[in-house]
Coordinates of C-alpha atoms and ligand atoms in Angstrom, one line a residue:
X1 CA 0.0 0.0 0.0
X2 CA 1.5 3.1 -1.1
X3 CA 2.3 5.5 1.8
X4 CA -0.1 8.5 1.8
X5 CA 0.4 10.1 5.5
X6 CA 1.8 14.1 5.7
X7 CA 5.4 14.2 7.4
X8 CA 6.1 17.5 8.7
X9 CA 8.3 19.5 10.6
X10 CA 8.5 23.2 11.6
X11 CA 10.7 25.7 12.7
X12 CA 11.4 29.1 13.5
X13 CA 15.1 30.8 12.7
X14 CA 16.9 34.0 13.4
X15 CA 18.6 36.7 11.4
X16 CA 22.5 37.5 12.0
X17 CA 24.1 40.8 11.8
X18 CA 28.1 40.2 11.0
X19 CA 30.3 42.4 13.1
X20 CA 33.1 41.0 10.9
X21 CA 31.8 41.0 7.6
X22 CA 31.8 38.2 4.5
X23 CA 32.5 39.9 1.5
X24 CA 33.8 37.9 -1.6
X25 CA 34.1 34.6 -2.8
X26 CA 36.8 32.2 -3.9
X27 CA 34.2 29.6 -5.3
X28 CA 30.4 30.8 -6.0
X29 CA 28.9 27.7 -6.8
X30 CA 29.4 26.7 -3.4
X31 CA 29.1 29.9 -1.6
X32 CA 32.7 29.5 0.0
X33 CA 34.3 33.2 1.4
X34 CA 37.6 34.9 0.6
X35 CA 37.4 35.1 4.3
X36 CA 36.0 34.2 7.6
X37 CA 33.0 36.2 9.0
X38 CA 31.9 36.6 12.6
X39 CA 28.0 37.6 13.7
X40 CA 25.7 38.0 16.5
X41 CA 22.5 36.1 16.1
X42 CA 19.2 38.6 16.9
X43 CA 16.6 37.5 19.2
X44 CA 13.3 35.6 17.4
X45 CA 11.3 38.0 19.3
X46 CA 11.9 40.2 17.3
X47 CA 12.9 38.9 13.4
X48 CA 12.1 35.6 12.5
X49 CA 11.0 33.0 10.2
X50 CA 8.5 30.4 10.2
X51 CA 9.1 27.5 7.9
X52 CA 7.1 24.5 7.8
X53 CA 8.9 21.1 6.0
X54 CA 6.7 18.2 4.9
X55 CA 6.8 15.6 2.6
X56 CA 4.4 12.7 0.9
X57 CA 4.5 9.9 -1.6
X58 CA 1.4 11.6 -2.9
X59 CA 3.0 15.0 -3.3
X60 CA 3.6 15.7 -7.0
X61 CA 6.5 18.2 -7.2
X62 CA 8.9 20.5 -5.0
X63 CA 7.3 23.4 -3.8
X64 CA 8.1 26.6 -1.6
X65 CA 5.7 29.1 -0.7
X66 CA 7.1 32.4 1.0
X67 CA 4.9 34.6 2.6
X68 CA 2.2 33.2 0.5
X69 CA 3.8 33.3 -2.8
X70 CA 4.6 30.3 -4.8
X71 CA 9.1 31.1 -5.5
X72 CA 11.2 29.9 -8.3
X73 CA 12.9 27.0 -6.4
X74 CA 15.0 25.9 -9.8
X75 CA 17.9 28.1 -9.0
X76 CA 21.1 26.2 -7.9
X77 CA 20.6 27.4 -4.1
X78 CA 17.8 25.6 -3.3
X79 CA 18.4 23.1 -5.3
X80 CA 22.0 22.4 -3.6
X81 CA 19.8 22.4 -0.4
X82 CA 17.3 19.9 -1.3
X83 CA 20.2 17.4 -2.5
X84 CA 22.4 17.2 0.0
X85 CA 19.6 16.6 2.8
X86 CA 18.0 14.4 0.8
X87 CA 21.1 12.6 0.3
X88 CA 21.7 12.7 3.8
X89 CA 18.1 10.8 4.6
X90 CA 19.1 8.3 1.5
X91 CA 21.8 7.4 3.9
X92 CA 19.7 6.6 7.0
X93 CA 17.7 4.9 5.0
X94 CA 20.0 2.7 3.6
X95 CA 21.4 2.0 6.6
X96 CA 17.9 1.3 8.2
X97 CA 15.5 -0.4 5.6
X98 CA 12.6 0.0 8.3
X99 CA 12.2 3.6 7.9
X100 CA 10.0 5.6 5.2
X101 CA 11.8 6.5 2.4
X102 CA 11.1 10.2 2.6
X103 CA 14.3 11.1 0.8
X104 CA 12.0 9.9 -2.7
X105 CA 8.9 11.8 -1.5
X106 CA 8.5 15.6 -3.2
X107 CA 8.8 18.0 -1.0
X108 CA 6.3 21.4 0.3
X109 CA 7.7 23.8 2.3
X110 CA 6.0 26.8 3.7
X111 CA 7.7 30.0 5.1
X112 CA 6.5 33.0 6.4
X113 CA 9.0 35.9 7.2
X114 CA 7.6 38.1 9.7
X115 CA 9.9 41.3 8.8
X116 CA 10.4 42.6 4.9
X117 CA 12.3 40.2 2.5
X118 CA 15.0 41.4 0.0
X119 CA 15.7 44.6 2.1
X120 CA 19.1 43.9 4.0
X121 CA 17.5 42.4 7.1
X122 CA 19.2 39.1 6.6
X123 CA 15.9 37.3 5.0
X124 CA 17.9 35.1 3.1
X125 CA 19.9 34.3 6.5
X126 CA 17.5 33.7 8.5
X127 CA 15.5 31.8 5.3
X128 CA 17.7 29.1 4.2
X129 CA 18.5 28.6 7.8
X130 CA 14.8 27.8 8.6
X131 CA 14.7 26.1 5.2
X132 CA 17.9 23.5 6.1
X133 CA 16.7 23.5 9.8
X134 CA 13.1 22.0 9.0
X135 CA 14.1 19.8 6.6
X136 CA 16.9 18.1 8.7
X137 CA 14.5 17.7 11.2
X138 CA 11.4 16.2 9.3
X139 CA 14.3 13.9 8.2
X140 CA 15.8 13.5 11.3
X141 CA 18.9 14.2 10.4
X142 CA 21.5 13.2 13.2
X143 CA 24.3 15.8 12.0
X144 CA 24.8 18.4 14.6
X145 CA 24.4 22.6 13.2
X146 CA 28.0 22.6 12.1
X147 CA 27.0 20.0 9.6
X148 CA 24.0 21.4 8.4
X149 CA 26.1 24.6 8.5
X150 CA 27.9 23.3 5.4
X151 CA 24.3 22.7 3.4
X152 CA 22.4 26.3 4.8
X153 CA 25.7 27.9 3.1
X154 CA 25.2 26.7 -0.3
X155 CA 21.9 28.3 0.1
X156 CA 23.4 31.7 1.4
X157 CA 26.6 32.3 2.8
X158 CA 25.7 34.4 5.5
X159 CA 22.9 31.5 6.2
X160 CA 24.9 29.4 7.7
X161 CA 25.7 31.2 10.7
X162 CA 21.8 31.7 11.5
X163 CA 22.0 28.0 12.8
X164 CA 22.8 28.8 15.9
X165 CA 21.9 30.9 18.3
X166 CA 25.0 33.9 20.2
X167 CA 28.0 34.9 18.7
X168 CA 28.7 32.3 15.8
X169 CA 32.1 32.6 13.7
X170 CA 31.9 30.9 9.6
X171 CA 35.6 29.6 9.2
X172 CA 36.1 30.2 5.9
X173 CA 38.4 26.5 5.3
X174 CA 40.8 26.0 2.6
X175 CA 39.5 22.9 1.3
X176 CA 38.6 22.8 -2.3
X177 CA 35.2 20.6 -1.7
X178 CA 34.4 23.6 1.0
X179 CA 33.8 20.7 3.6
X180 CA 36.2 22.6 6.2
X181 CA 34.1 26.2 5.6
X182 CA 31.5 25.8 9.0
X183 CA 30.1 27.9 11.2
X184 CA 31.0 27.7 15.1
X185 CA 29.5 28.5 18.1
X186 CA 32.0 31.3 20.1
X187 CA 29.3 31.8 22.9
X188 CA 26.1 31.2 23.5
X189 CA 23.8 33.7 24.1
X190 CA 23.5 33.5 27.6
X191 CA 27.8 34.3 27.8
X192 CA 26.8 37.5 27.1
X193 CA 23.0 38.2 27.0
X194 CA 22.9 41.9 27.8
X195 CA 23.8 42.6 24.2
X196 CA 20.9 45.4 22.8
X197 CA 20.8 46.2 18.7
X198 CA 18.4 48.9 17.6
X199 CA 18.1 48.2 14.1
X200 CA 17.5 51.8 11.9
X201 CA 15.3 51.0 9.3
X202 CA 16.1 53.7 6.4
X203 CA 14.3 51.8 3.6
X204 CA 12.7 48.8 3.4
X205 CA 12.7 48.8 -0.3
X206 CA 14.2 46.3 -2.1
X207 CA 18.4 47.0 -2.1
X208 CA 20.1 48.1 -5.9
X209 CA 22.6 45.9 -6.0
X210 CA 22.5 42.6 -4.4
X211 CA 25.1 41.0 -2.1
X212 CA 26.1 38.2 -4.4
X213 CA 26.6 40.6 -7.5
X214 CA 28.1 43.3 -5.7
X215 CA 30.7 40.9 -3.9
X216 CA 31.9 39.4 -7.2
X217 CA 32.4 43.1 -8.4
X218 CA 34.7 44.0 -5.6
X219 CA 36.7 40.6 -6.1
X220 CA 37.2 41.6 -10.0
X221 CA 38.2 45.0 -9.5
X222 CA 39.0 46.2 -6.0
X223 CA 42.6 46.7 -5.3
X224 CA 42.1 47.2 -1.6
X225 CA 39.9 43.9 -1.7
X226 CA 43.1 41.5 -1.2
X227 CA 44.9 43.3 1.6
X228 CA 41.2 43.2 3.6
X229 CA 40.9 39.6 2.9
X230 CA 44.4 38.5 3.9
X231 CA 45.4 40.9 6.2
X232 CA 43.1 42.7 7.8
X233 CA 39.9 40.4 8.7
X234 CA 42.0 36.9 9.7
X235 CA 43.8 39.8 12.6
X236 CA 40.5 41.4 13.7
X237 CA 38.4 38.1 13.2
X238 CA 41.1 36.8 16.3
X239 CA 40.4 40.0 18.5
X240 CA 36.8 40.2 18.1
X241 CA 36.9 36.0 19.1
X242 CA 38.8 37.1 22.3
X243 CA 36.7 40.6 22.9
X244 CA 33.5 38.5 22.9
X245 CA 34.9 35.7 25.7
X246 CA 36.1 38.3 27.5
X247 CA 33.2 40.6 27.5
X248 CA 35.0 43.3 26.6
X249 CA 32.4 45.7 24.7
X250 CA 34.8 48.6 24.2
X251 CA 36.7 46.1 21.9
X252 CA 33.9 44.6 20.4
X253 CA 32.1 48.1 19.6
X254 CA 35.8 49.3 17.9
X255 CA 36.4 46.2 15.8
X256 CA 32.2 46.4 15.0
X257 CA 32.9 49.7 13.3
X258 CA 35.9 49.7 12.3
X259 CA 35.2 46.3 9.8
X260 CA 31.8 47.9 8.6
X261 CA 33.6 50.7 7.1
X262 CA 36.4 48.4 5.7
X263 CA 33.8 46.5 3.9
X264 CA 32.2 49.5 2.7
X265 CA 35.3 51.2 1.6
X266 CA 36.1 47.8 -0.6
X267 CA 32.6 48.8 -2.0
X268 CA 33.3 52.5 -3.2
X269 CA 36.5 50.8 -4.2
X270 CA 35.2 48.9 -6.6
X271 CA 34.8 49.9 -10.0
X272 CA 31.9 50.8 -11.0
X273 CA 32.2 51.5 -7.2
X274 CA 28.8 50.4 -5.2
X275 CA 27.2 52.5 -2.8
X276 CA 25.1 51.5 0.2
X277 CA 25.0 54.0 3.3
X278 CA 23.4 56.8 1.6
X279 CA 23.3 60.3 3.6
X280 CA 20.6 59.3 6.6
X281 CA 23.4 56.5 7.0
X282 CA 26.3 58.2 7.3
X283 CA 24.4 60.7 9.8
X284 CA 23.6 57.3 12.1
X285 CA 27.2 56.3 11.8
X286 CA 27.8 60.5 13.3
X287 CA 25.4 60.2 16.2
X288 CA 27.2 57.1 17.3
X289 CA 30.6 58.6 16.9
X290 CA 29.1 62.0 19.1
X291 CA 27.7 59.4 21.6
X292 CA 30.9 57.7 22.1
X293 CA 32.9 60.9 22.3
X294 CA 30.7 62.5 25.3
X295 CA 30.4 59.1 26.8
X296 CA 34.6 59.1 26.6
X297 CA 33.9 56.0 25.9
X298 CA 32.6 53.5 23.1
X299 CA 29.4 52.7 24.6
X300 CA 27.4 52.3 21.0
X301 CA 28.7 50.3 17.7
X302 CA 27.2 50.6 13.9
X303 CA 27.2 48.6 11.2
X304 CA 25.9 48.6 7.7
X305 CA 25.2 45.3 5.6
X306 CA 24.6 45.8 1.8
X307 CA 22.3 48.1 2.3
X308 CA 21.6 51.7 4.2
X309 CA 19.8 50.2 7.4
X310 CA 21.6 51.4 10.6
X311 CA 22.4 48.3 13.2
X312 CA 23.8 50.0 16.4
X313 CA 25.0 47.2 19.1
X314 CA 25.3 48.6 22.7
X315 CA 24.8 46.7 26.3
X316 CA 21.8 46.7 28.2
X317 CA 23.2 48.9 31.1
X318 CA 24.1 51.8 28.7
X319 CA 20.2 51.7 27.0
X320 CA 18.5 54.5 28.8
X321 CA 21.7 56.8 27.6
X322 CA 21.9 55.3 23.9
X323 CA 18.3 55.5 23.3
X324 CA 17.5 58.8 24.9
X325 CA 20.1 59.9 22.1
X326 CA 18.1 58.4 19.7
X327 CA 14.8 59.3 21.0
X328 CA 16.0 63.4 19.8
X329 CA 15.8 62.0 16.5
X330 CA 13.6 59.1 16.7
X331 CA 10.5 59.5 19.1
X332 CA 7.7 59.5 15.9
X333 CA 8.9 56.7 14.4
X334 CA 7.0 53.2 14.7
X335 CA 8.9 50.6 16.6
X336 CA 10.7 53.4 19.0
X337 CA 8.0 53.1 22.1
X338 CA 10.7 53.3 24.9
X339 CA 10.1 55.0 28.5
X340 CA 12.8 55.5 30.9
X341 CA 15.4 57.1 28.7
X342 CA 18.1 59.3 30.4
X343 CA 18.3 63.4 29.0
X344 CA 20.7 64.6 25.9
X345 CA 24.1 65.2 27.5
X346 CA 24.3 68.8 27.2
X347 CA 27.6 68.5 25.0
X348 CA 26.1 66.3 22.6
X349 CA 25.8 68.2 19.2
X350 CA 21.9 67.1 18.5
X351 CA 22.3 68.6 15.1
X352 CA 23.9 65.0 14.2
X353 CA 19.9 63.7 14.8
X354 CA 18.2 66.2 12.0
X355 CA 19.0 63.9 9.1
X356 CA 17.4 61.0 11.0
X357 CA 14.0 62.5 11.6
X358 CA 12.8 62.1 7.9
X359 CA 15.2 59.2 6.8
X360 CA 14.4 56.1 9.4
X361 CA 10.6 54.5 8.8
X362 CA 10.9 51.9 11.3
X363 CA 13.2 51.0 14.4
X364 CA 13.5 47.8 15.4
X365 CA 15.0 47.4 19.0
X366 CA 16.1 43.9 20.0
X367 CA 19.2 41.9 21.3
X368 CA 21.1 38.7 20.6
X369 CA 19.2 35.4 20.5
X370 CA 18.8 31.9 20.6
X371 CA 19.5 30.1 17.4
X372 CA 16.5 27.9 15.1
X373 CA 13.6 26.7 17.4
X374 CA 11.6 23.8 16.7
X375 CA 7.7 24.6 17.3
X376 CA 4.6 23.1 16.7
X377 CA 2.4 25.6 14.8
X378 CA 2.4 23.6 11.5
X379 CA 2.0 26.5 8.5
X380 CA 1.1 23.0 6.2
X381 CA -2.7 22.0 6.1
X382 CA -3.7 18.3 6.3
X383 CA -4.0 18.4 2.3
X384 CA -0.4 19.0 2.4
X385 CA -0.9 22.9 1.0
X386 CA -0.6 26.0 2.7
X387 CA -3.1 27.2 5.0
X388 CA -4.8 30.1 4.3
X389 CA -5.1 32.6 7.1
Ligands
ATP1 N1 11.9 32.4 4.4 C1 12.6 32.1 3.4 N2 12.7 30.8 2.9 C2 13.4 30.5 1.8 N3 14.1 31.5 1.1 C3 14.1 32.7 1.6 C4 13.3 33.1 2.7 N4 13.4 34.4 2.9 C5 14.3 34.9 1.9 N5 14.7 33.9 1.1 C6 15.5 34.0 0.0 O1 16.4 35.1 0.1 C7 16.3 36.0 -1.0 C8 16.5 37.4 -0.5 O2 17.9 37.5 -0.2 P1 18.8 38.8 -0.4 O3 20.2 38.5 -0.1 O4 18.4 39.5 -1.7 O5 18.1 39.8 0.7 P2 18.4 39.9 2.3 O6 18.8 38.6 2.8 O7 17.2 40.5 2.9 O8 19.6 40.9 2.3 P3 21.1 40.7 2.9 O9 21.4 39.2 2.8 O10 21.9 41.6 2.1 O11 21.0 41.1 4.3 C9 14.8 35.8 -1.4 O12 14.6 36.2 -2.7 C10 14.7 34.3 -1.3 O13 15.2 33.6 -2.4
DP6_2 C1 27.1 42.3 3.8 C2 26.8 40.9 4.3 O1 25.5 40.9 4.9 C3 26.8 39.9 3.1 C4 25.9 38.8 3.1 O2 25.9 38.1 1.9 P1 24.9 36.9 1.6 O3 25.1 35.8 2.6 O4 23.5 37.5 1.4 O5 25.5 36.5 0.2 P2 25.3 35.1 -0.6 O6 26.3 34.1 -0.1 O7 25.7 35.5 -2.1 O8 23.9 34.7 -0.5 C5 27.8 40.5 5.3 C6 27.6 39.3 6.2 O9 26.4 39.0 6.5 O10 28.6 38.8 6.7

């Protein structure tokens, strides 16, 4: 009798904002860095995805529906995805004839992001994580997130570190195969919880060039590029590993910035040279530099990823000063509902906050986070389609 049950599995996954950036690749088939990469994971409170896994014999093709939308799932990404676990539950089941062979059943998968896709929040992070995540578990798939890390990279580089929850580092390996280029754990979450991040939403439109274009552009043609990738990242990725044990945020907040504009310089570097900050960027980046200089110390960090969105880093004991800063720029804007925020130092120069008035749409104020989540709430209906809300 010919199998006809619904296998699923669900699962919720987080977004990562690198404080040591990936930019450029030595092979882009398999999504392997010019160098390694170091991030926080955000808290699924916050930013998350939903993605529901499940499979049938009476399923007739692959499918993946994001936020409602039936996608293109022919592109090498996913399909690297779909192999490699499925070759993965080929090998349980060959090893265990007992078992359903799921690894010859088509595949639905349904995600939901709950924050806008495409617009340099990390969707495709937090995406293929979810995606790897709830397949390896409606499989289940005994390899541990390091493992998977090596499949949820193929999807997206950056995806790989999304599959745990902390401070994760992506080791970018020499090994031609890319079998040595895994993401670590360097701390959990909990080694350092008080970790804030008030993500400055300048547009949520979707970004001009996109991250896999624009990095092959600045491997071509940007003469700064190597020097970054040899030098530069392999001596701060070690310091940043050592600030984070240590706790030291006055380290962390100085290598944070210091590596977003490094990666943005190898952008206007390349030729023709790509821009992401634009001008309500560059004024964020100034508020935080005129924070830090009254505070006499780094008490806030920014970063940019391809794209102009502001993510400032800064610990939990320092939030009523950061955000009362912000709050002189930021007070109308949805997402900022904060109470208990301490008074502009009077030597602040609150001219820095104009350009931010007009230029952020949305703040999003949130912390580091656990890594993928299995949950219950199924987004597959018994039919094995998507349920409509
Ligand atoms: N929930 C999801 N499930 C599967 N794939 C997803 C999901 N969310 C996003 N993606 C994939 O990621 C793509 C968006 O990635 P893209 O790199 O352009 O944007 P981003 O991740 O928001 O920005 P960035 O990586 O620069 O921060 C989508 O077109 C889709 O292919
Ligand atoms: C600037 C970044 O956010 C770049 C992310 O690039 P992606 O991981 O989106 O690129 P692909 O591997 O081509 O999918 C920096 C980072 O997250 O480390």
């Amino acid at each position: 009798m010919v199998d006809q049950k619904i296998y699923t599995a669900s699962t919720t996954a987080p977004v990562n904002i690198a404080v040591i950036k990936y930019w450029g690749k030595r092979d882009t088939a398999l999504n392997l860095p010019t160098n390694s990469s170091l991030s926080v994971t955000l808290s699924q409170k916050d930013l998350r995805t939903h993605t529901t896994a499940s499979c049938s014999a009476s399923f007739e093709s692959d499918t993946l529906h994001l936020n409602g939308e039936l996608q293109n799932i022919s592109g090498p990404r996913q399909t690297a995805c779909f192999r490699e676990l499925r070759s993965l539950r080929a090998a349980l089941e060959a090893a265990d004839p007992s078992l359903p062979k799921l690894s010859t059943y088509k595949l639905h998968i349904v995600s939901e992001n709950n924050f806008p896709t495409a617009a340099g929040l990390a969707s495709s992070a937090a995406g293929f994580a979810a995606l790897v995540r709830a397949i390896a578990d409606l499989y289940e798939l005994p390899q541990n997130p390091t493992e998977l890390s090596r499949i949820a990279r193929q999807g997206s580089g950056s995806a790989c570190r999304s599959l745990f929850g902390g401070y994760v580092a992506w080791e970018q390996g020499e090994k031609i195969d890319g079998s040595d280029s895994l993401a670590v754990e360097i701390a959990p979450a909990s080694h350092w919880p008080d970790m804030k991040a008030a993500i400055l939403v300048v547009s949520a439109a979707k970004k001009g060039v996109s991250s896999t274009s624009g990095m092959q552009a600045t491997v071509a043609t940007s003469s700064l590029f190597p020097h970054r990738a040899r030098v530069v990242v392999p001596q701060r990725m070690e310091e940043m590993i050592k600030a984070i044990k240590e706790r030291d945020f006055e380290t962390f907040a100085d290598l944070t910035m210091k590596d977003s504009n490094s990666f943005h310089s190898v952008c206007l570097d390349t030729s023709p040279p790509i821009f992401y900050m634009n001008d309500v960027s560059k004024a964020a980046i100034r508020v935080v530099e005129e924070l830090n200089r009254v505070s006499g110390r780094k008490i806030a960090a920014y970063t940019f990823d391809a794209g102009p969105n502001a993510v400032i880093y800064y610990l939990e004991k320092d939030e009523a000063l950061v955000l009362g800063v912000l709050k002189g720029g930021l007070e109308h804007v949805p997402g900022f509902a904060v109470s208990g925020t301490a008074a502009i130092p009077e030597e602040y120069d609150a001219s820095f906050l104009e350009p931010l008035k007009e230029g952020i749409t949305r703040v999003i104020l949130t912390g580091v986070g656990e890594g993928p989540i299995s949950v219950k709430e199924s987004l597959v209906g018994e039919d094995g389609l998507l349920l409509k809300k």
